[in-house]
mmCIF file of C-alpha atoms in Angstrom:
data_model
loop_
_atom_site.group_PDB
_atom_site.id
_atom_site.type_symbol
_atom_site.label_atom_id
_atom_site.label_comp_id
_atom_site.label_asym_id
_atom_site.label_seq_id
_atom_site.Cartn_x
_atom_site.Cartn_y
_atom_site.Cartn_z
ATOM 1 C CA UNK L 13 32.786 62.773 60.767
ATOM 2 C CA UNK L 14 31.478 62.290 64.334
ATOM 3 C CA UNK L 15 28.559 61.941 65.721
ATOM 4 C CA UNK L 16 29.034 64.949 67.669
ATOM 5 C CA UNK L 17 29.812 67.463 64.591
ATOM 6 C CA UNK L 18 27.137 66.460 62.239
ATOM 7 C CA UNK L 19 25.150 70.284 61.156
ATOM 8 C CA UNK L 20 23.902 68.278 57.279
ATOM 9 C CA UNK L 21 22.270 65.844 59.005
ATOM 10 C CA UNK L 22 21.493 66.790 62.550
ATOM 11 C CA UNK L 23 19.629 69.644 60.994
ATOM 12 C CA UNK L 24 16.804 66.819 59.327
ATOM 13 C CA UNK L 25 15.229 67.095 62.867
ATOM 14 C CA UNK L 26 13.172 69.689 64.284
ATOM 15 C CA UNK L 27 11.812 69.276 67.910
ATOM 16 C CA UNK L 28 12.812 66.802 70.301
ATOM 17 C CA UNK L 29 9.533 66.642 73.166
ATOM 18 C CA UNK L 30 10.093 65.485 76.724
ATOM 19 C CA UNK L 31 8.497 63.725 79.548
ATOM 20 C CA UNK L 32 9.498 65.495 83.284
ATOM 21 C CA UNK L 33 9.353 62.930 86.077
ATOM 22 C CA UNK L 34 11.947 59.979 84.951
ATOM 23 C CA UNK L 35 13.079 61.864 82.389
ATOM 24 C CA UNK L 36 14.504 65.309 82.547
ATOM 25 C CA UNK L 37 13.973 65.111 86.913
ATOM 26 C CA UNK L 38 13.319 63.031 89.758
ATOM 27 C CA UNK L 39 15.234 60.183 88.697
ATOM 28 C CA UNK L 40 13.012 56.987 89.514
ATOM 29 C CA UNK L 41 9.937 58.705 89.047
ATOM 30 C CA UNK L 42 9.399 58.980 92.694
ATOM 31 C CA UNK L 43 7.389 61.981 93.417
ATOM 32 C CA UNK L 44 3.731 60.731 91.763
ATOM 33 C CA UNK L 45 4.516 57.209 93.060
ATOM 34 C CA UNK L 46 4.512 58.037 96.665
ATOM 35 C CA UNK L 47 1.941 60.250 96.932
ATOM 36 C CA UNK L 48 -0.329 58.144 95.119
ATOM 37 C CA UNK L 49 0.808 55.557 97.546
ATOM 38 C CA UNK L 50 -0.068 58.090 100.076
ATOM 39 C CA UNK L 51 -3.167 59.464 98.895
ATOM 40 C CA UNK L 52 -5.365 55.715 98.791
ATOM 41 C CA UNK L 53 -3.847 55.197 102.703
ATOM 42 C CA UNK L 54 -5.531 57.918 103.740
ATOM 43 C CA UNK L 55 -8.962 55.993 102.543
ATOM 44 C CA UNK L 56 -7.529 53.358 104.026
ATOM 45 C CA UNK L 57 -6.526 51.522 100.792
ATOM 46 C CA UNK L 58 -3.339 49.971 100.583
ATOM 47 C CA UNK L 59 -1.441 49.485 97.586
ATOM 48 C CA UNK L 60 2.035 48.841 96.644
ATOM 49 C CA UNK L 61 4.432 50.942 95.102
ATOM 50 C CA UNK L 62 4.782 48.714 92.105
ATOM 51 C CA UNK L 63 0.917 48.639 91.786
ATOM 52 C CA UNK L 64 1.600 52.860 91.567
ATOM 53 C CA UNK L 65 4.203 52.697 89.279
ATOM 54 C CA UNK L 66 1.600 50.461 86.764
ATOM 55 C CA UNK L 67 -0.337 53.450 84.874
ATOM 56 C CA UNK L 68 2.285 55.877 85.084
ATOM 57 C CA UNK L 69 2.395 58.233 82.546
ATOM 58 C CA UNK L 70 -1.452 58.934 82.286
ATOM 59 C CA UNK L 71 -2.988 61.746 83.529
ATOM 60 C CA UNK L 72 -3.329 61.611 87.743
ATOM 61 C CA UNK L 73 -7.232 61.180 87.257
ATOM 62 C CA UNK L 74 -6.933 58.934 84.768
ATOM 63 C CA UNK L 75 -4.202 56.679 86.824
ATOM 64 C CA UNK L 76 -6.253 56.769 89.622
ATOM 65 C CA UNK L 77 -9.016 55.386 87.711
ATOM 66 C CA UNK L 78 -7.098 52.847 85.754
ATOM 67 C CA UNK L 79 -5.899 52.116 89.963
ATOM 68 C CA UNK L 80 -9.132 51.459 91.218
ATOM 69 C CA UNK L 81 -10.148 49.635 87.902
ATOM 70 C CA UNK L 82 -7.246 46.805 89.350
ATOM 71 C CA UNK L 83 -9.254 43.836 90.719
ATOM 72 C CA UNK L 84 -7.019 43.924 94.379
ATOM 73 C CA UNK L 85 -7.835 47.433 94.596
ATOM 74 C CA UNK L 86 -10.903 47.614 93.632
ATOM 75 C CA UNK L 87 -12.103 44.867 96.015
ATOM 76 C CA UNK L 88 -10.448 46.837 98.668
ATOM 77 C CA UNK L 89 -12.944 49.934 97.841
ATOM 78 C CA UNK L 90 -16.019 47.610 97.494
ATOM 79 C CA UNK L 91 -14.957 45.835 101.117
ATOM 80 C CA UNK L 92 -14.037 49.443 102.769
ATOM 81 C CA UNK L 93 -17.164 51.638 100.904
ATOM 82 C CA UNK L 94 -19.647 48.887 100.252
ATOM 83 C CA UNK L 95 -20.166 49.789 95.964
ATOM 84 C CA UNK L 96 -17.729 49.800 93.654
ATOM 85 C CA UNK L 97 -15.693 52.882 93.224
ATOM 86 C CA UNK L 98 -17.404 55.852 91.142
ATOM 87 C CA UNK L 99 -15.700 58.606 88.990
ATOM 88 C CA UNK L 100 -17.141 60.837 92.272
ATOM 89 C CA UNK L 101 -14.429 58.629 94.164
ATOM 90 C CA UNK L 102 -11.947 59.066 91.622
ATOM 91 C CA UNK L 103 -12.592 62.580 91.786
ATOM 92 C CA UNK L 104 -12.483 62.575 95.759
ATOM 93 C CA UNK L 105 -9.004 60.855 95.760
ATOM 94 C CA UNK L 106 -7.725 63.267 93.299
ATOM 95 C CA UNK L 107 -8.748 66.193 95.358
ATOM 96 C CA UNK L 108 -6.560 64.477 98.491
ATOM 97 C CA UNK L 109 -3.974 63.625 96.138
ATOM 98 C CA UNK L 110 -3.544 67.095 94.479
ATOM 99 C CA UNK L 111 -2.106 69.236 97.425
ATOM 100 C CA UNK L 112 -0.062 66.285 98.527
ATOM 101 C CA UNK L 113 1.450 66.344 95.589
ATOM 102 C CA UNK L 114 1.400 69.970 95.295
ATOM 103 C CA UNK L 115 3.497 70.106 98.412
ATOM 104 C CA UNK L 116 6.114 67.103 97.676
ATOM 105 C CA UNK L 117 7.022 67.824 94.271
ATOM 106 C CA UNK L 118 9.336 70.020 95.192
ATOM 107 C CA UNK L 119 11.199 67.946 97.090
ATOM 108 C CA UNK L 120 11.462 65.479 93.952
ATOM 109 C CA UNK L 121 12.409 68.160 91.620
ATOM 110 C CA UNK L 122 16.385 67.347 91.080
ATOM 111 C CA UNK L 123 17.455 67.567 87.512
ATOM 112 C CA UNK L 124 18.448 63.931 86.541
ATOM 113 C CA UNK L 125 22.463 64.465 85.490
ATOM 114 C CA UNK L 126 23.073 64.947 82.208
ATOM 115 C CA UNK L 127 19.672 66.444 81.234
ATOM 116 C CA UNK L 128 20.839 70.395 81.418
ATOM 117 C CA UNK L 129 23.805 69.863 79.140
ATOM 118 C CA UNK L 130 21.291 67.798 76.472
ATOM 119 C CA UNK L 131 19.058 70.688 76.107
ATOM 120 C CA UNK L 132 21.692 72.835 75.633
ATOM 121 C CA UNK L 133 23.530 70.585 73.107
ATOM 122 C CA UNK L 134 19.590 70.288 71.292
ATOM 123 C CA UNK L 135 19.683 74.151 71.361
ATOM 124 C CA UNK L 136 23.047 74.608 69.801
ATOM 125 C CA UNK L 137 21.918 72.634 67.205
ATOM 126 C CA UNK L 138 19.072 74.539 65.996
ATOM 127 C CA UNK L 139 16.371 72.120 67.992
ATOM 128 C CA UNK L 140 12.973 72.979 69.622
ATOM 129 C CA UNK L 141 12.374 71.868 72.814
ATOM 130 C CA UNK L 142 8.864 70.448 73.915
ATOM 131 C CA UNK L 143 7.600 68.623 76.940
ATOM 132 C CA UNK L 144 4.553 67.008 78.590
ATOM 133 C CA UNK L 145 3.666 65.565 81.581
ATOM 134 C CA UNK L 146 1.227 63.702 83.335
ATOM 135 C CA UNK L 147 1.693 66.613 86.400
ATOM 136 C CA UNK L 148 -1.719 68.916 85.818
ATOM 137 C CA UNK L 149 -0.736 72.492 85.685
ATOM 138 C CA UNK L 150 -0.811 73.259 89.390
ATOM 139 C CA UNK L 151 1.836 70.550 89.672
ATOM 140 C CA UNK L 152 3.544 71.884 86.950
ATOM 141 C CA UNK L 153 3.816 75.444 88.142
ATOM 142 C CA UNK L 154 5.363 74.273 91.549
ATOM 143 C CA UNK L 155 7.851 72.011 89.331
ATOM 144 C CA UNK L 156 8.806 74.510 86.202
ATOM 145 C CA UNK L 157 10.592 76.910 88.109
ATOM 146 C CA UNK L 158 12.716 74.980 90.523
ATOM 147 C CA UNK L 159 13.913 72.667 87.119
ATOM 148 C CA UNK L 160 14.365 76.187 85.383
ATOM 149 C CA UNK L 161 17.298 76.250 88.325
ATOM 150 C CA UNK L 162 19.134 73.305 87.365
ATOM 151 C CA UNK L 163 18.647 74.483 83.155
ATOM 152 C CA UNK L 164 15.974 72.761 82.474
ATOM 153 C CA UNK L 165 13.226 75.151 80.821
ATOM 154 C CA UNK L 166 11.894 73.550 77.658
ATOM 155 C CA UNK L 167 10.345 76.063 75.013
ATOM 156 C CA UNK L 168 6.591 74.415 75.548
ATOM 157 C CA UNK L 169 5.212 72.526 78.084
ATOM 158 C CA UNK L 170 1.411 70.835 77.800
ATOM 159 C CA UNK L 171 0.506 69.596 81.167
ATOM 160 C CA UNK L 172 -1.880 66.473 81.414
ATOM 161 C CA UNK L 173 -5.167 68.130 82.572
ATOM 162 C CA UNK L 174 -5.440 71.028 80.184
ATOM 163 C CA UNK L 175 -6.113 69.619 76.678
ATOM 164 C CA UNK L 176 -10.064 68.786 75.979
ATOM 165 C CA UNK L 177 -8.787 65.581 73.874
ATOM 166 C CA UNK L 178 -7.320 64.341 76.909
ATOM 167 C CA UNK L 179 -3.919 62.713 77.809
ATOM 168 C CA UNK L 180 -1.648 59.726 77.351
ATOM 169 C CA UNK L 181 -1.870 57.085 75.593
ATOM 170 C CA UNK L 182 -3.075 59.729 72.850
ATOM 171 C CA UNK L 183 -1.213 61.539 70.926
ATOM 172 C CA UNK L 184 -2.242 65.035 72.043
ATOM 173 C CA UNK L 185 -0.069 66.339 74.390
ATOM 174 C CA UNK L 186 2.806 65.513 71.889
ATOM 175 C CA UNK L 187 0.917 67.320 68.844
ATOM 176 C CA UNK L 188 0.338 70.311 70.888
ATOM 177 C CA UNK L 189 3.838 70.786 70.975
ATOM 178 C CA UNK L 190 4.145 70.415 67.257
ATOM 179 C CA UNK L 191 1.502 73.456 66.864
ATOM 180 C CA UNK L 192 2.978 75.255 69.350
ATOM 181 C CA UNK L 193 6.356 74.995 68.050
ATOM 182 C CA UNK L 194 5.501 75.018 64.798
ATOM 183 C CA UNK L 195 7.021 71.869 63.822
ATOM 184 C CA UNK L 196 6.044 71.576 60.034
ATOM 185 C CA UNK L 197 6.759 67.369 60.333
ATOM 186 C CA UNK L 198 5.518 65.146 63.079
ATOM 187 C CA UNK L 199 8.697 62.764 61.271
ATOM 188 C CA UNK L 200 11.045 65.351 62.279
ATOM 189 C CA UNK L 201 10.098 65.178 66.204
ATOM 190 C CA UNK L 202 11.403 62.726 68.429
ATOM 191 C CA UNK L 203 9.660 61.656 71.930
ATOM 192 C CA UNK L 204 11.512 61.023 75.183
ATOM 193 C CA UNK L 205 9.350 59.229 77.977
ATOM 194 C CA UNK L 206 10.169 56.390 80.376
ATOM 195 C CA UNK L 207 6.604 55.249 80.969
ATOM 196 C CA UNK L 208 4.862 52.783 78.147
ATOM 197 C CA UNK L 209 1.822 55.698 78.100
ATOM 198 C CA UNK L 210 4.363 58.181 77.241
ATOM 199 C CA UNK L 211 6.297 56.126 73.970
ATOM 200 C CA UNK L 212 2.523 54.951 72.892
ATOM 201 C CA UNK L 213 1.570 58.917 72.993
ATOM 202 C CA UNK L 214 4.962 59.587 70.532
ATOM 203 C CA UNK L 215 4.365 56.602 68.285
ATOM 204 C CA UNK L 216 0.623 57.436 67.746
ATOM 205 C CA UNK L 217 1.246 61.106 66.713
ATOM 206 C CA UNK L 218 3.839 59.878 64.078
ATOM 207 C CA UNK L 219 6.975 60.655 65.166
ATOM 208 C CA UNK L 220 10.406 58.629 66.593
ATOM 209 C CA UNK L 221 10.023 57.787 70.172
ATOM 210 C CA UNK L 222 13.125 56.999 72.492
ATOM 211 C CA UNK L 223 12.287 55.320 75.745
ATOM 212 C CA UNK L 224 14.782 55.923 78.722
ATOM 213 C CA UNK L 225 14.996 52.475 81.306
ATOM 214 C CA UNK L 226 17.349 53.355 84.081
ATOM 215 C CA UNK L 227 16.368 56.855 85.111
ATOM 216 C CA UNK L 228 12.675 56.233 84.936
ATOM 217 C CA UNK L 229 9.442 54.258 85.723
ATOM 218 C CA UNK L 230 10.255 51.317 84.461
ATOM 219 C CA UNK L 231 13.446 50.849 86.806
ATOM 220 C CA UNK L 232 12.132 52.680 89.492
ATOM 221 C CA UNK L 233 15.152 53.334 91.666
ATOM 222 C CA UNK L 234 17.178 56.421 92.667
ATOM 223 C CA UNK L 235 20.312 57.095 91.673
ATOM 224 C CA UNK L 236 21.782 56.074 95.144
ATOM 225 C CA UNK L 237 20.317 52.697 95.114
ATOM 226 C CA UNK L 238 21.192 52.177 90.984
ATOM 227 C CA UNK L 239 24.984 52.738 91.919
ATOM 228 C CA UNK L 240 24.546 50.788 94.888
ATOM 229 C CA UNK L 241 23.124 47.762 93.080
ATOM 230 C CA UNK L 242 25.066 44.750 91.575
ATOM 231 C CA UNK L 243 25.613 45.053 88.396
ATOM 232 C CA UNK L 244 24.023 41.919 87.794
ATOM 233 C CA UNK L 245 20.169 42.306 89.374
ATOM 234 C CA UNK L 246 20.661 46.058 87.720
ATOM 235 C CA UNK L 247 21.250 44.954 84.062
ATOM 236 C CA UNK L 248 18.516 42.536 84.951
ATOM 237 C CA UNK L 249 15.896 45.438 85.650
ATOM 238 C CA UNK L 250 17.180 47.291 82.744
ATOM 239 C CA UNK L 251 16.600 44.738 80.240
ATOM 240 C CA UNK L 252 13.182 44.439 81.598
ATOM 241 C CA UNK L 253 12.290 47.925 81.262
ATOM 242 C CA UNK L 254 13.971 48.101 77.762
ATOM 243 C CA UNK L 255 11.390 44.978 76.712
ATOM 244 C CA UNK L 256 8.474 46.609 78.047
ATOM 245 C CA UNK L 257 9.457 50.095 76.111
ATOM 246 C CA UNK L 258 10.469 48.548 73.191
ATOM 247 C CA UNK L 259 7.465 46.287 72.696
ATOM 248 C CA UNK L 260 5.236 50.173 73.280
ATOM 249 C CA UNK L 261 7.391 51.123 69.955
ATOM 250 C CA UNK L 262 10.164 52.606 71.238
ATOM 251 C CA UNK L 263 12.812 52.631 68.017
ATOM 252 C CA UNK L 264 15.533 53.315 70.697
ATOM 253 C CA UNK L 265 16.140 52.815 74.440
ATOM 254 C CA UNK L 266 18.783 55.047 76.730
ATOM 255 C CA UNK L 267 19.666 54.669 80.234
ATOM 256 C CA UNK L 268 19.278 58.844 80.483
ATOM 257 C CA UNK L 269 19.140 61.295 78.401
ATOM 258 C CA UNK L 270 22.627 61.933 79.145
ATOM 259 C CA UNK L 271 22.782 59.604 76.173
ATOM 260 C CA UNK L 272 20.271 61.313 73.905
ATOM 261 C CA UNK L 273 22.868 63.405 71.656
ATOM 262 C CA UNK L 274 23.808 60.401 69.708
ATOM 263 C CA UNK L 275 20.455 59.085 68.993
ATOM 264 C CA UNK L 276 19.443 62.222 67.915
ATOM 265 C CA UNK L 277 22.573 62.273 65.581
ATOM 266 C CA UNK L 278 21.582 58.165 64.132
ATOM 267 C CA UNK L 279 18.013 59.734 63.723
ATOM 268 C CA UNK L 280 19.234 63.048 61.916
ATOM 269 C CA UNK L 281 21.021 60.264 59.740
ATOM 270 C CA UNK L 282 18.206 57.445 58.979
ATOM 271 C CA UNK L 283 15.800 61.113 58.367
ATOM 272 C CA UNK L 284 18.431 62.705 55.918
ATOM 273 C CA UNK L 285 18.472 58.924 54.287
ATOM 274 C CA UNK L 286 14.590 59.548 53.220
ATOM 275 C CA UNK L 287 13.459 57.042 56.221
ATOM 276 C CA UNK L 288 10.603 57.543 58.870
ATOM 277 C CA UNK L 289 9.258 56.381 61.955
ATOM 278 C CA UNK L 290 7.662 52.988 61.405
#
């Protein structure tokens, strides 16, 4: 039997959750990058796109904390402001860097290929569909309906400033999906993320978590510059980001989740052999 026509075993899982940007859209994870890139110019605080991509996955306020918290940046603030930076600033930078983002999301909302026909091969096999993000819920709301467009419209979504227990690296987000879905085995879930926050949030709350390289932080290029890449520098980044999500627990690591079907099948397998995520 194929992987692809497997009902006995495919059936051992229950819920497969999802990250958005990297993962089901915006391939590269571009959208939160440049606009946090964006938001600390307009204090006059420059920082690289690399030094954006480093806390992706968190909440915004929380990455722009962990930002600040960098020793480059945070000597910029104390140069430019004269104190080091306060959760006040934090809180002023979010406020500049919410209807920036608000307004560019949109642009950055493309369906990565593959994703719509996943969900609906998940579906046809009985699945639940979660998802989280690091987008608060104003983001989201921008975001959900242009994806919803391209077939992407996920049963629950739990957007990173709405849950008292707070965000990524915790396992929250993820479990609120599991109550929401009502999911009666955190084993039976699997998580989908490209950022190191996001596989850390699916291993803590006990379930299998599949990090995705070449569509997502980790890489960080679009899909025009991937294909325009030699192969050579590209496998190079690849292998990179497949270290860094593999050493955050990820038991499996996909280019896209174009890919995900099969290691959904393998996991429907190792579950209907009695194992568990380590």
């Amino acid at each position: 039997m194929t992987l692809h026509h497997r009902p006995a075993s495919t059936s051992q899982v229950q819920a497969v959750i999802f990250d958005w940007a990297g993962t089901l859209v915006d391939f590269g994870s571009l959208a939160p990058t440049q606009i946090f890139v964006d938001a600390f110019k307009s204090f006059d605080i420059h920082i690289t796109l690399d030094q954006a991509r480093g806390p992706m996955g968190l909440s915004k306020w929380q990455h722009i904390r962990t930002l600040l918290d960098e020793p480059d940046i945070a000597a910029q603030w104390q140069a430019a402001t004269g104190s080091a930076a306060s959760d006040a600033d934090v809180d002023a930078i979010y406020a500049r860097f919410m209807p920036m983002q608000i307004a560019k999301v949109g642009e950055y909302s493309h369906a990565i290929e593959g994703a719509a026909d996943t969900l609906a091969a998940l579906r046809a096999q009985g699945l639940k569909i979660g998802s989280c993000s690091g987008y608060p819920r104003q983001v989201l709301d921008v975001l959900l309906p242009l994806a919803a467009a391209e077939g992407i419209a996920p049963d629950h979504v739990v957007a990173g400033d709405e849950l008292a227990a707070g965000g990524r690296p915790g396992p929250f987000m993820a479990l609120a999906n599991v109550l929401a879905l009502k999911v009666g085995d955190v084993a039976a879930c699997i998580k989908v993320d490209d950022t190191v926050p996001g596989i850390h949030e699916g291993v803590r709350a006990g379930m299998w978590s599949i990090g995705v390289s070449l569509s997502g932080n980790e890489v960080g290029l679009t899909a025009a510059q991937a294909a325009a890449m030699p192969a050579a520098e590209l496998a190079r980044l690849k292998a990179h980001a497949e270290d860094r999500l593999r050493a955050a627990g990820a038991h499996y690591v996909i280019d896209s989740v174009a890919q995900l079907p099969e290691v959904v099948a393998a996991i429907g397998l190792r579950l209907a052999a009695g194992e568990r995520p380590a």
